[in-house]
Short mmCIF file of C-alpha atoms and ligand atoms in Angstrom, two decimals:
data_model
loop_
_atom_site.label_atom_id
_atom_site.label_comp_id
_atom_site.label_asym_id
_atom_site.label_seq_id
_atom_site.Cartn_x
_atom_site.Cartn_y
_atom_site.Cartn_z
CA UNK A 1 57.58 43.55 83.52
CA UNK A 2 61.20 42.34 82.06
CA UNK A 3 60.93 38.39 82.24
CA UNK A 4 65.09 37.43 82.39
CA UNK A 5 65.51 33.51 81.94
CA UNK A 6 68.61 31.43 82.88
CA UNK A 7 69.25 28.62 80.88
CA UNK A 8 71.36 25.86 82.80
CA UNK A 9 70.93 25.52 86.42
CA UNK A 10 74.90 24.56 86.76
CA UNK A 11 77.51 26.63 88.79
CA UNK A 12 77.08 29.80 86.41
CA UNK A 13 73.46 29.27 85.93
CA UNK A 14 72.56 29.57 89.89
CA UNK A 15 74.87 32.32 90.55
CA UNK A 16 73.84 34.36 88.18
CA UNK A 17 70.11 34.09 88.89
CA UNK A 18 70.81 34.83 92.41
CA UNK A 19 73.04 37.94 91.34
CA UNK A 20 70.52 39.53 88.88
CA UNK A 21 67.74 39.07 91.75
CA UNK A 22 69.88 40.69 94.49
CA UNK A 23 71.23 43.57 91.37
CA UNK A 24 67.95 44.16 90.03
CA UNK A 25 65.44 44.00 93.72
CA UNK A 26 62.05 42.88 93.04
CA UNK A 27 61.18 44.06 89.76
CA UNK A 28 61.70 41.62 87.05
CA UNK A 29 60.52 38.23 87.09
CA UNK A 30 63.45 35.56 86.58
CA UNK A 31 63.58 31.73 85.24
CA UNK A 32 65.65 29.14 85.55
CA UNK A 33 65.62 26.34 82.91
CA UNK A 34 67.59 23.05 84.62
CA UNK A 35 67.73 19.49 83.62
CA UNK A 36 66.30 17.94 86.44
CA UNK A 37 65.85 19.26 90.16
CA UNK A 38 69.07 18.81 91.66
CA UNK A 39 72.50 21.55 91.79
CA UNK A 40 75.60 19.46 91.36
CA UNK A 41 78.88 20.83 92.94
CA UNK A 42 80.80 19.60 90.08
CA UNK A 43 84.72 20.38 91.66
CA UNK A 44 83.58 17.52 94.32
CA UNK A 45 83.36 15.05 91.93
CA UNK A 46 86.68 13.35 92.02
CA UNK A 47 85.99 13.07 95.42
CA UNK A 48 82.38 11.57 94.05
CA UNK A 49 84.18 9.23 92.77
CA UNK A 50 86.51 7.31 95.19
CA UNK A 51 84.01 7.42 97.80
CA UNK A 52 85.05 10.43 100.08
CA UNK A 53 81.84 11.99 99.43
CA UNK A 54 78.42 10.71 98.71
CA UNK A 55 76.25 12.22 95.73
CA UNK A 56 73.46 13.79 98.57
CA UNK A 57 76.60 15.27 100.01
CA UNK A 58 77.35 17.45 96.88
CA UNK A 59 73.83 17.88 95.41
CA UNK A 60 71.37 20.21 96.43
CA UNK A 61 67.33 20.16 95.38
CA UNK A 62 67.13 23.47 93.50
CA UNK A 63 63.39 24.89 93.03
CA UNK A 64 62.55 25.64 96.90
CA UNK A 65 65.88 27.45 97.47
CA UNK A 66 64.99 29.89 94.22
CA UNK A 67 61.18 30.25 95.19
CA UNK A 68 62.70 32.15 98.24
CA UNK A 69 64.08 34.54 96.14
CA UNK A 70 61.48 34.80 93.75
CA UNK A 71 63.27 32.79 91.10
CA UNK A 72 60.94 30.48 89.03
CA UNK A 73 62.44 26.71 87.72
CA UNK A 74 61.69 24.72 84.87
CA UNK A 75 63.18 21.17 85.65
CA UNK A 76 62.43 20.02 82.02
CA UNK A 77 65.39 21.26 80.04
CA UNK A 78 65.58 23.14 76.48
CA UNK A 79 64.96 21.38 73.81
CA UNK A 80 66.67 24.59 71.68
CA UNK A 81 67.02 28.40 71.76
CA UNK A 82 64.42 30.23 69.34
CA UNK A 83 66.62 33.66 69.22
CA UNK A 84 64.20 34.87 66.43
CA UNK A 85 61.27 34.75 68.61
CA UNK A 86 62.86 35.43 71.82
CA UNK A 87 62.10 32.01 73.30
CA UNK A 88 63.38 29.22 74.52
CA UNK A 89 61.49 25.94 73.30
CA UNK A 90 61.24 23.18 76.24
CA UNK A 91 61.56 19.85 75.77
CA UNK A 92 57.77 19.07 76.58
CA UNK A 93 56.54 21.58 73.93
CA UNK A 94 55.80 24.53 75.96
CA UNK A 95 57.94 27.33 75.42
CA UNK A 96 58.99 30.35 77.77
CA UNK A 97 59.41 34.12 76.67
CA UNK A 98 62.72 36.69 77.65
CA UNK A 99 63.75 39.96 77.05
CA UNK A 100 66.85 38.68 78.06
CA UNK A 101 67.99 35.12 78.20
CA UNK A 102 71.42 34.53 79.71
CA UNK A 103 72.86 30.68 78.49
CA UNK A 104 75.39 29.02 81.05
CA UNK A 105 74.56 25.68 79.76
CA UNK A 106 78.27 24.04 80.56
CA UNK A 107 79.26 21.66 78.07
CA UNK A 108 78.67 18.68 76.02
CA UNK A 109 80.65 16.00 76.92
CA UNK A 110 82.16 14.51 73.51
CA UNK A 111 82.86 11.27 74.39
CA UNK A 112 81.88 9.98 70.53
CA UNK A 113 84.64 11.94 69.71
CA UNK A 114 87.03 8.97 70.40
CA UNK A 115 86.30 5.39 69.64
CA UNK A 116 85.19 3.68 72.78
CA UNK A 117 85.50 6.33 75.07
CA UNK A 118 82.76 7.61 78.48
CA UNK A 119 80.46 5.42 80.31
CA UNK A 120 78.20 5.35 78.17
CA UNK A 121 78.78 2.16 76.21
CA UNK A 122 82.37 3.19 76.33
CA UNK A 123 85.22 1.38 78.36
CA UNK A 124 86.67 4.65 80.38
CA UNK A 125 84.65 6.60 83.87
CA UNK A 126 84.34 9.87 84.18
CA UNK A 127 83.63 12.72 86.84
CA UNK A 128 82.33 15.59 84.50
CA UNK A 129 78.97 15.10 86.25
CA UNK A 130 77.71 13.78 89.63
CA UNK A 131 76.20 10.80 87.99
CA UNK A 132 78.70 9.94 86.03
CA UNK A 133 81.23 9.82 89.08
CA UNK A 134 78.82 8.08 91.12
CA UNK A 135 79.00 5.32 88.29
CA UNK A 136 82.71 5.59 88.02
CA UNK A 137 82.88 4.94 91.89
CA UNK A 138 80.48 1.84 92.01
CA UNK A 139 82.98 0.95 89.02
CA UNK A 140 86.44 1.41 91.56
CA UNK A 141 84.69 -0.43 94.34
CA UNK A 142 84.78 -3.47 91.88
CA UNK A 143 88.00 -2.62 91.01
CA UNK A 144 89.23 -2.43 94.26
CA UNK A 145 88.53 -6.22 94.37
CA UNK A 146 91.09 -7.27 91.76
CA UNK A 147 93.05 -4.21 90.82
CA UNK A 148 95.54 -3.57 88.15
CA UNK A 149 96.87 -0.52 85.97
CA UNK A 150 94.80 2.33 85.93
CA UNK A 151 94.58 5.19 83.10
CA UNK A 152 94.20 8.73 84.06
CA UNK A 153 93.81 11.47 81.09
CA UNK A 154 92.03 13.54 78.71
CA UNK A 155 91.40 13.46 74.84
CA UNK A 156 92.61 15.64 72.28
CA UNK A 157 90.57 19.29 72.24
CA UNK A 158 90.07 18.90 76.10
CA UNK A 159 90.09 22.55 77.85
CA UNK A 160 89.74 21.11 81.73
CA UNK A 161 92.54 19.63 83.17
CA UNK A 162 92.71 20.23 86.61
CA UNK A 163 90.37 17.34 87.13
CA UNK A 164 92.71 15.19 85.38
CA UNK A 165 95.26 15.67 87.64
CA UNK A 166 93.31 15.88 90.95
CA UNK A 167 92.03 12.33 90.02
CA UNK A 168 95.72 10.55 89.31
CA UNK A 169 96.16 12.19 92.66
CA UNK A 170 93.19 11.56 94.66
CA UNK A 171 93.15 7.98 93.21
CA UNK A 172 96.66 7.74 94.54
CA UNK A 173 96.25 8.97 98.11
CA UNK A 174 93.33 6.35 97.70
CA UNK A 175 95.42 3.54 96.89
CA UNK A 176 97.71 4.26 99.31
CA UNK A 177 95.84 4.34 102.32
CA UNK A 178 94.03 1.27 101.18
CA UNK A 179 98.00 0.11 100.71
CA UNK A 180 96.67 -1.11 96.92
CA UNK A 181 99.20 1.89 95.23
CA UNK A 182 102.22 -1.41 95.02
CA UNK A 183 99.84 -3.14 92.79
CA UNK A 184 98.20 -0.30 90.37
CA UNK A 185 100.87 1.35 87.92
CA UNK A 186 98.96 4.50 87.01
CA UNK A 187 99.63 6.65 83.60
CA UNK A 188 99.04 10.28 83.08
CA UNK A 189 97.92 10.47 79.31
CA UNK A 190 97.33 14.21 77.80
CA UNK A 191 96.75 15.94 74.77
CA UNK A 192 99.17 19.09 76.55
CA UNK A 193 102.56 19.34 75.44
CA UNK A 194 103.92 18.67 78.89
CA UNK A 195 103.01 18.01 82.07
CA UNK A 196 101.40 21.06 84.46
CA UNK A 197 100.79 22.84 81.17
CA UNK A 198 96.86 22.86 81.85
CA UNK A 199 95.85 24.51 78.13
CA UNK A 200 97.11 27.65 79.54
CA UNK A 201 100.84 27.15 78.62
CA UNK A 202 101.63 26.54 81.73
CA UNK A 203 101.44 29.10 84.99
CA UNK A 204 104.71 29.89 87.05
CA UNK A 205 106.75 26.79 87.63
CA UNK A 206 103.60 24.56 87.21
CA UNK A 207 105.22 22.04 84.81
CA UNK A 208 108.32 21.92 87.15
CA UNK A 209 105.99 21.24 90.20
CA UNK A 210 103.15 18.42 88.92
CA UNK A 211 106.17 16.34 86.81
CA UNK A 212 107.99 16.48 90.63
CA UNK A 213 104.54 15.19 91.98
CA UNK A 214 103.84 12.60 89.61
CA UNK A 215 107.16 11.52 89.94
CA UNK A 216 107.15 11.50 93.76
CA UNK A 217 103.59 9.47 93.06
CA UNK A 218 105.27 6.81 90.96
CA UNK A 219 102.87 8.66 88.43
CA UNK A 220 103.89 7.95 84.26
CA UNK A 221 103.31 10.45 81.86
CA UNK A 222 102.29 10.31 78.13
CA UNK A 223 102.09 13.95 76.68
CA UNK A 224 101.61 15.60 73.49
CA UNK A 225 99.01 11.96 73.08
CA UNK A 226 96.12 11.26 70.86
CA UNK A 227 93.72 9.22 72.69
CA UNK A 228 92.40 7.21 68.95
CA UNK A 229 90.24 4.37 70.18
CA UNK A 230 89.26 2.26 73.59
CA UNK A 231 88.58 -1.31 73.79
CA UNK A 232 87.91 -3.59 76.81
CA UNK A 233 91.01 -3.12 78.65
CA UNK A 234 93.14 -1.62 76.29
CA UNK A 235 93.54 2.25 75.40
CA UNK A 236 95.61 3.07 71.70
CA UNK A 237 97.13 6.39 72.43
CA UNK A 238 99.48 7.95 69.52
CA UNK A 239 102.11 10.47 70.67
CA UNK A 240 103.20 13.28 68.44
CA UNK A 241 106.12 15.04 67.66
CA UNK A 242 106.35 18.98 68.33
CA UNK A 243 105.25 19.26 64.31
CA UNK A 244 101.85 17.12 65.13
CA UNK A 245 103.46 13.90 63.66
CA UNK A 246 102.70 10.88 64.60
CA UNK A 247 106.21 9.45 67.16
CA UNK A 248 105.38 6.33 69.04
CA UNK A 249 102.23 4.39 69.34
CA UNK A 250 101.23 2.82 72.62
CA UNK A 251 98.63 0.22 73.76
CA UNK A 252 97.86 0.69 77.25
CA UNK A 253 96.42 -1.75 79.44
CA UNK A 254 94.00 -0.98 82.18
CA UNK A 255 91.80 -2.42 84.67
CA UNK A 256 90.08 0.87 85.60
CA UNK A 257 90.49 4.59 83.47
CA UNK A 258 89.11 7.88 83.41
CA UNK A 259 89.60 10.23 80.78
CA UNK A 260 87.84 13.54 80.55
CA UNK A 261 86.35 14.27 76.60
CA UNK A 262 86.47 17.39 74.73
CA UNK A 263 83.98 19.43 75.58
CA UNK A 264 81.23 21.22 72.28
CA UNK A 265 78.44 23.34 73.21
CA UNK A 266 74.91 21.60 73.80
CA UNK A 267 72.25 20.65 71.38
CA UNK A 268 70.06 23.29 72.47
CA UNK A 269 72.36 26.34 71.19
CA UNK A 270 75.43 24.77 69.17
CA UNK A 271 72.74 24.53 66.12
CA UNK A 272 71.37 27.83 66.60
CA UNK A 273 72.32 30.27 63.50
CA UNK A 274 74.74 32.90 64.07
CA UNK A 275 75.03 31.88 67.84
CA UNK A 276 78.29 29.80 68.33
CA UNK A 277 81.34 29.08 66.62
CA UNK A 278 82.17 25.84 64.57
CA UNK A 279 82.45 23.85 68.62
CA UNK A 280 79.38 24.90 69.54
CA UNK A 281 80.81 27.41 72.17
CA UNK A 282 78.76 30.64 72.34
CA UNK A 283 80.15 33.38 70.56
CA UNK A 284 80.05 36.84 73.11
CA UNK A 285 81.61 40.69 72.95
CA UNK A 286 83.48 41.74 75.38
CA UNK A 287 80.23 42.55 77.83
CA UNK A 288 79.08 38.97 77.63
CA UNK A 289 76.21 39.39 74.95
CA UNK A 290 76.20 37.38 71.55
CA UNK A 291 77.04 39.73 68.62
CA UNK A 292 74.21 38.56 66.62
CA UNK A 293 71.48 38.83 69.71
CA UNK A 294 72.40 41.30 71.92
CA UNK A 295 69.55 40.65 74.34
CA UNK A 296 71.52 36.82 74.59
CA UNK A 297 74.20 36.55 77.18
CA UNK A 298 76.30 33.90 78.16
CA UNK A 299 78.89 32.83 80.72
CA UNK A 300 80.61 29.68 81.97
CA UNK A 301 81.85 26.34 80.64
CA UNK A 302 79.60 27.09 77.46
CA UNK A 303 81.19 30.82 75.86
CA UNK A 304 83.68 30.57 73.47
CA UNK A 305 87.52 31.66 74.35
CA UNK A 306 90.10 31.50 72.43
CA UNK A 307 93.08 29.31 73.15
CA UNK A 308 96.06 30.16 75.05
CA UNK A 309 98.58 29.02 72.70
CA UNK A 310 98.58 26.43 69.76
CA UNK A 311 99.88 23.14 70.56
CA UNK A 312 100.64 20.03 68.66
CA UNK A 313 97.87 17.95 69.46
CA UNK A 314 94.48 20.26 70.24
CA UNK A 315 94.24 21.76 73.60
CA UNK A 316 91.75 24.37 74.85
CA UNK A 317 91.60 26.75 77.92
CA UNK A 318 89.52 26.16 81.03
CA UNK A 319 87.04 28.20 82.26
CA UNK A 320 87.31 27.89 85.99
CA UNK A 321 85.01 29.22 88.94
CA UNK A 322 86.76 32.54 89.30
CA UNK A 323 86.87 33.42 85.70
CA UNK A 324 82.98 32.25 85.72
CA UNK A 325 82.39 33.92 88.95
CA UNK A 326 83.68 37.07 87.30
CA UNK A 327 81.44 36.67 84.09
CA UNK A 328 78.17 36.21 86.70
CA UNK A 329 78.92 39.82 87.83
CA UNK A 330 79.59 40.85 84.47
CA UNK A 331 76.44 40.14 83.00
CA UNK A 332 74.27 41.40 86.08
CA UNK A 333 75.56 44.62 86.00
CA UNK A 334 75.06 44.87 81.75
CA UNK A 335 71.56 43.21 82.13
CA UNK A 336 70.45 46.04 84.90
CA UNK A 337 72.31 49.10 82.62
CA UNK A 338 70.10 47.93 79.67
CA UNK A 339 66.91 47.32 81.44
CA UNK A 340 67.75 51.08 82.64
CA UNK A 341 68.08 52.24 79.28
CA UNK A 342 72.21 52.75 79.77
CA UNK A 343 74.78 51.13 77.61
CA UNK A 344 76.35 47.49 78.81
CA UNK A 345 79.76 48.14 80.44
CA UNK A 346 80.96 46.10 82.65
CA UNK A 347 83.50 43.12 82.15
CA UNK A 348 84.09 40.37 83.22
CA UNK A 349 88.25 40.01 84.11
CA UNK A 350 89.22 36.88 81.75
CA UNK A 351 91.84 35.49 84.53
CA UNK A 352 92.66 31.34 85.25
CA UNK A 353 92.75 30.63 89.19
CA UNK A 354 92.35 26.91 89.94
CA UNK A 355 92.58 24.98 93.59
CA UNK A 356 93.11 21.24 92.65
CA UNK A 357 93.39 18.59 95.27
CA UNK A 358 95.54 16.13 95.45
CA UNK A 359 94.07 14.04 98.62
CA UNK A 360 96.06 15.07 101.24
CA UNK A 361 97.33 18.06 99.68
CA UNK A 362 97.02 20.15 96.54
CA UNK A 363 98.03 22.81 94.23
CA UNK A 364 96.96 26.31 93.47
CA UNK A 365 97.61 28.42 90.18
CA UNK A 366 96.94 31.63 89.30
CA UNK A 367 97.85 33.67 85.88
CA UNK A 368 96.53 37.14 85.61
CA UNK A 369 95.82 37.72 82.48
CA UNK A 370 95.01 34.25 81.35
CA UNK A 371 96.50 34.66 78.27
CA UNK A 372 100.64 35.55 78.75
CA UNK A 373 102.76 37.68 78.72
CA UNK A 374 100.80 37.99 82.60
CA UNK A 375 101.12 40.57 85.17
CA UNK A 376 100.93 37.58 87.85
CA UNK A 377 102.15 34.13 87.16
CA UNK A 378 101.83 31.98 90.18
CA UNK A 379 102.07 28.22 91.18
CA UNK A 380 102.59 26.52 94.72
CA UNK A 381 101.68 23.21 96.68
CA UNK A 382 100.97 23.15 99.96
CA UNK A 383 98.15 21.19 102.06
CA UNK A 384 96.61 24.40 102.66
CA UNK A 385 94.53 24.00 99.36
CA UNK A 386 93.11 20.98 100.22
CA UNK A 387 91.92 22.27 102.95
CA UNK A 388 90.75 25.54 101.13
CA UNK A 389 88.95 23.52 99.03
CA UNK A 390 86.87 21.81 101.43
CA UNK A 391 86.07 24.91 102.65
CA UNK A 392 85.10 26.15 99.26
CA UNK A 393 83.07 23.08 98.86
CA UNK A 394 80.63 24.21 101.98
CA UNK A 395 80.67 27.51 101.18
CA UNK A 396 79.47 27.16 97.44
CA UNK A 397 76.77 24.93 98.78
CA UNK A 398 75.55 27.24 101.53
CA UNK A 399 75.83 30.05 98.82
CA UNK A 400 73.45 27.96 96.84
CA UNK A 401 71.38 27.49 99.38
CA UNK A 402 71.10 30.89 100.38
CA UNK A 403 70.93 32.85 97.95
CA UNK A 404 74.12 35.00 98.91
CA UNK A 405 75.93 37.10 96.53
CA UNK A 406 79.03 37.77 97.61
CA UNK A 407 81.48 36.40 95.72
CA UNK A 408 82.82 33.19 97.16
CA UNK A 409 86.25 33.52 95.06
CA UNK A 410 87.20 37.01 96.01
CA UNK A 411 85.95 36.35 99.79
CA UNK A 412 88.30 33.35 100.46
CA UNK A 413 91.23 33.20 97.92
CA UNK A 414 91.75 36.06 96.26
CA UNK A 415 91.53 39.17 98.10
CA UNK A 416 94.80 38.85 99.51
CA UNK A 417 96.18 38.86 96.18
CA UNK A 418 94.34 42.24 95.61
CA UNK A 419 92.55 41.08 91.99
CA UNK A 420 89.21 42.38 90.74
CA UNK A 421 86.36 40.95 89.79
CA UNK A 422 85.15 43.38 87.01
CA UNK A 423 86.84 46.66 84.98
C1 LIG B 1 85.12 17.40 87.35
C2 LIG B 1 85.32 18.89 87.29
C3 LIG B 1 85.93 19.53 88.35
C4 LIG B 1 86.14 20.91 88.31
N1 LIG B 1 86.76 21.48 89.36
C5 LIG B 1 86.94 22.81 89.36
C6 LIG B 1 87.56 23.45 90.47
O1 LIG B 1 87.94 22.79 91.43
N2 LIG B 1 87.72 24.79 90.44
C7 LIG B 1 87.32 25.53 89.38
O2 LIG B 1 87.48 26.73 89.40
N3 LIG B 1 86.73 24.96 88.31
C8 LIG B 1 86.53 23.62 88.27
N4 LIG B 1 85.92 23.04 87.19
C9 LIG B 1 85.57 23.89 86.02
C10 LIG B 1 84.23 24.65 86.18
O3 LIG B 1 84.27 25.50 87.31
C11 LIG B 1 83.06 23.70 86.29
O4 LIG B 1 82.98 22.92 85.13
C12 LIG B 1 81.71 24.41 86.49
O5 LIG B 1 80.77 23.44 86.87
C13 LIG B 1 81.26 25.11 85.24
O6 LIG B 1 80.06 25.81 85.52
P1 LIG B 1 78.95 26.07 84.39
O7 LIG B 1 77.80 26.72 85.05
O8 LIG B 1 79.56 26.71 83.22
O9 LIG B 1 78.53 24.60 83.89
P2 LIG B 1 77.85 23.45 84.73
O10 LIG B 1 78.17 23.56 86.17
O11 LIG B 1 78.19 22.21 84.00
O12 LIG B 1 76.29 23.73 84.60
C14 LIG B 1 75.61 23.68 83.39
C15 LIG B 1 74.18 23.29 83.68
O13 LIG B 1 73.40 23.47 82.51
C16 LIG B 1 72.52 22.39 82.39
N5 LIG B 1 72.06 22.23 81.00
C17 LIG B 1 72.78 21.79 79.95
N6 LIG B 1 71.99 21.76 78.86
C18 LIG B 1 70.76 22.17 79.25
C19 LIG B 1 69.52 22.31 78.58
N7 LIG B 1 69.37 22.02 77.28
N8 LIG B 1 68.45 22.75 79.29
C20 LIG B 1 68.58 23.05 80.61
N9 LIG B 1 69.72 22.92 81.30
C21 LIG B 1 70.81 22.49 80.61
C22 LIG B 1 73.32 21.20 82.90
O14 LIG B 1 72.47 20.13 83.27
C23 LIG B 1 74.05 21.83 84.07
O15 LIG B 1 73.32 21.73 85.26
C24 LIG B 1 85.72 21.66 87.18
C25 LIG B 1 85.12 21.01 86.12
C26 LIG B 1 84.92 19.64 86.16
C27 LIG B 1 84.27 18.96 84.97
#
């Protein structure tokens, strides 16, 4: 019998174990190998993190919910893939066997990449995990207390933006209501060459839109800005000119920041030979498997894509939930061909569609192809995203809970804009 495991228990991790279970019956016997029990719904966690939703509210306890399906979990964690062996190596010694192995690992979260920066012995929050934006919201609550100016951003070689922005936002709808916004000047600070470019070069009138947000939010914005060191307080930023010099240097004061890191593959696969490139991303074909290990497949935050464009200060592209969503069907379909004996066809479609919030309303881009020239280009704001993504926010959870296939993505945003899933 084919043993399949799933490495990473994340958003690509659980959908894909679902989908090869539902695409492949009863046959094989699948794995998941998590860090810990719990399923984080990680596009809640701005939301984590002011206090609009609690961590039980966006967290789910995994192992029962796969047992249903047949699925067995390892809460452990990899300690590193063995590709030469087939194996994966856990972090208590044991190891477990695949014919396939399918890595959607997310990322690491370089926050030693910048002097000072995360919450771990650094001086800025963050929201790139449920834990981290439950500490960043115990942090605000104190903050709330005796507030000041706040720092919103990312550092140089960050590829996820959208949570940048939905936090400036949501933290300013916060403020608002609490009628705090008179006394907290917040700045925008950003590796992208302007505002609402998103490290996809922008999408439709995106940069036209967010600067005429920010602005109506009293919202500054540093761009084209180097992030080179945190202290207590105090954030040195260096902005560049469109050649990557060095322009204007800035000290930044703040009582409360949160800047997203670059993100490198994990430990567990960035040091495995011939698996990833020089970040740590893992390298895949155009059916999801790595060219050196074909029976190695990999989707989510954790494959490598190139970027968009080149810009003066690094920026990559995001991998958002319909792209991922897209690369879950992608690799069920190849892993069920080759367990048939048939050639690995399908692919995933390599498109950027991201819902951010913005409290009390949000914004929703699409650009089909990611990479331009695109066959759609498409930006608007309305407070119909912020309910959409509410409503995304139960569904996905149910889903998890469930087990249900059907594509969440295509279901409730896209089909109306008649896109596919996979060629
Ligand atoms: C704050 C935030 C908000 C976002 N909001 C949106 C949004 O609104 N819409 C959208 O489309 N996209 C959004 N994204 C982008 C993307 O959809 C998410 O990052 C998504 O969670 C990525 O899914 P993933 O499965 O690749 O990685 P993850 O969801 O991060 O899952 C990876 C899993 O692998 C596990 N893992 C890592 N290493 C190991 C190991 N060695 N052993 C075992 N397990 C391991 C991790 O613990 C984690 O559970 C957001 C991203 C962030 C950071």
């Amino acid at each position: 019998m084919a043993h399949i495991v799933v490495l990473g228990a994340g958003i690509g991790g659980m959908s894909v174990a679902y989908e090869l279970r539902g695409t492949l019956g009863k046959g094989p016997a699948i794995t998941v190998v998590g860090e810990g029990d719990l399923f984080s719904f990680t596009p809640s966690n701005p939301w984590v993190a002011v206090g609009w939703r609690k961590p039980s509210d966006v967290q789910i306890q995994v192992p029962g919910y796969l047992a249903r399906h047949d699925i067995a979990f390892e809460a452990i964690g990899a300690d590193k893939v063995d590709p030469q062996h087939d194996r994966v190596l856990l972090r208590d010694g044991r190891h477990v066997e695949y014919d396939h192995l399918v890595i959607a690992t997310g990322p690491r979260l370089a926050f030693d990449e910048v002097p000072g920066l995360g919450p771990h012995g650094g001086f800025t929050h963050s929201i790139c995990t449920t834990p981290h934006a439950t500490s960043a919201w115990e942090a605000y609550k104190a903050f709330l207390d005796d507030p000041g100016p706040v720092v919103v951003g990312a550092a140089a070689g960050a590829s996820c933006f959208g949570p940048a922005y939905e936090f400036a936002m949501i933290l300013d709808r916060d403020l608002r209501k609490r009628k705090l916004r008179d006394r907290v000047p917040i700045t925008y600070v950003s590796p992208e060459p302007y505002v609402g470019h998103m490290g996809l070069g922008g999408v439709g009138d995106s940069r036209g839109l967010m600067e005429s947000e920010f602005r109506q939010r009293h919202i500054r914005w540093i761009v084209n800005a180097r992030i080179t060191g945190v202290r207590d307080g105090e954030m040195d930023v260096t902005e560049m000119d469109e050649d990557g010099q060095p322009k204007k240097s800035h000290a930044l004061p703040f009582r409360y920041s949160m800047v997203l890191p670059a993100f490198t593959g994990v430990d567990a696969v960035r040091n495995v030979e011939g698996l990833c490139n020089p970040r740590g991303f893992v390298l895949i074909d155009k059916h999801q498997r790595n060219p050196a290990y074909p029976n190695i497949h990999s989707l989510g935050v954790c494959v490598a894509i190139p970027p968009v464009e080149a810009t003066p200060v690094p920026t990559g592209a995001p991998k958002t939930g319909f792209m991922i969503e897209s690369m879950v069907t992608a690799v069920a379909h190849n892993i069920q061909a080759e367990l048939a004996g048939r050639p690995a066809t399908a692919e995933a479609t390599w498109n950027a569609i991201c819902l951010a919030d913005m409290g009390d309303t949000g914004v929703a881009f699409v650009a089909l192809p990611q990479i331009p020239p695109r066959n759609v280009t498409w930006a608007r704001v309305d407070k119909w995203v912020h309910l959409a993504k509410i409503a995304f926010e139960k569904y996905f959870l149910m889903k998890m809970k469930s087990g249900n296939t059907e594509p969440a993505y295509e279901k409730y945003v896209l089909k109306l804009l008649g896109i596919l899933r996979t060629r």
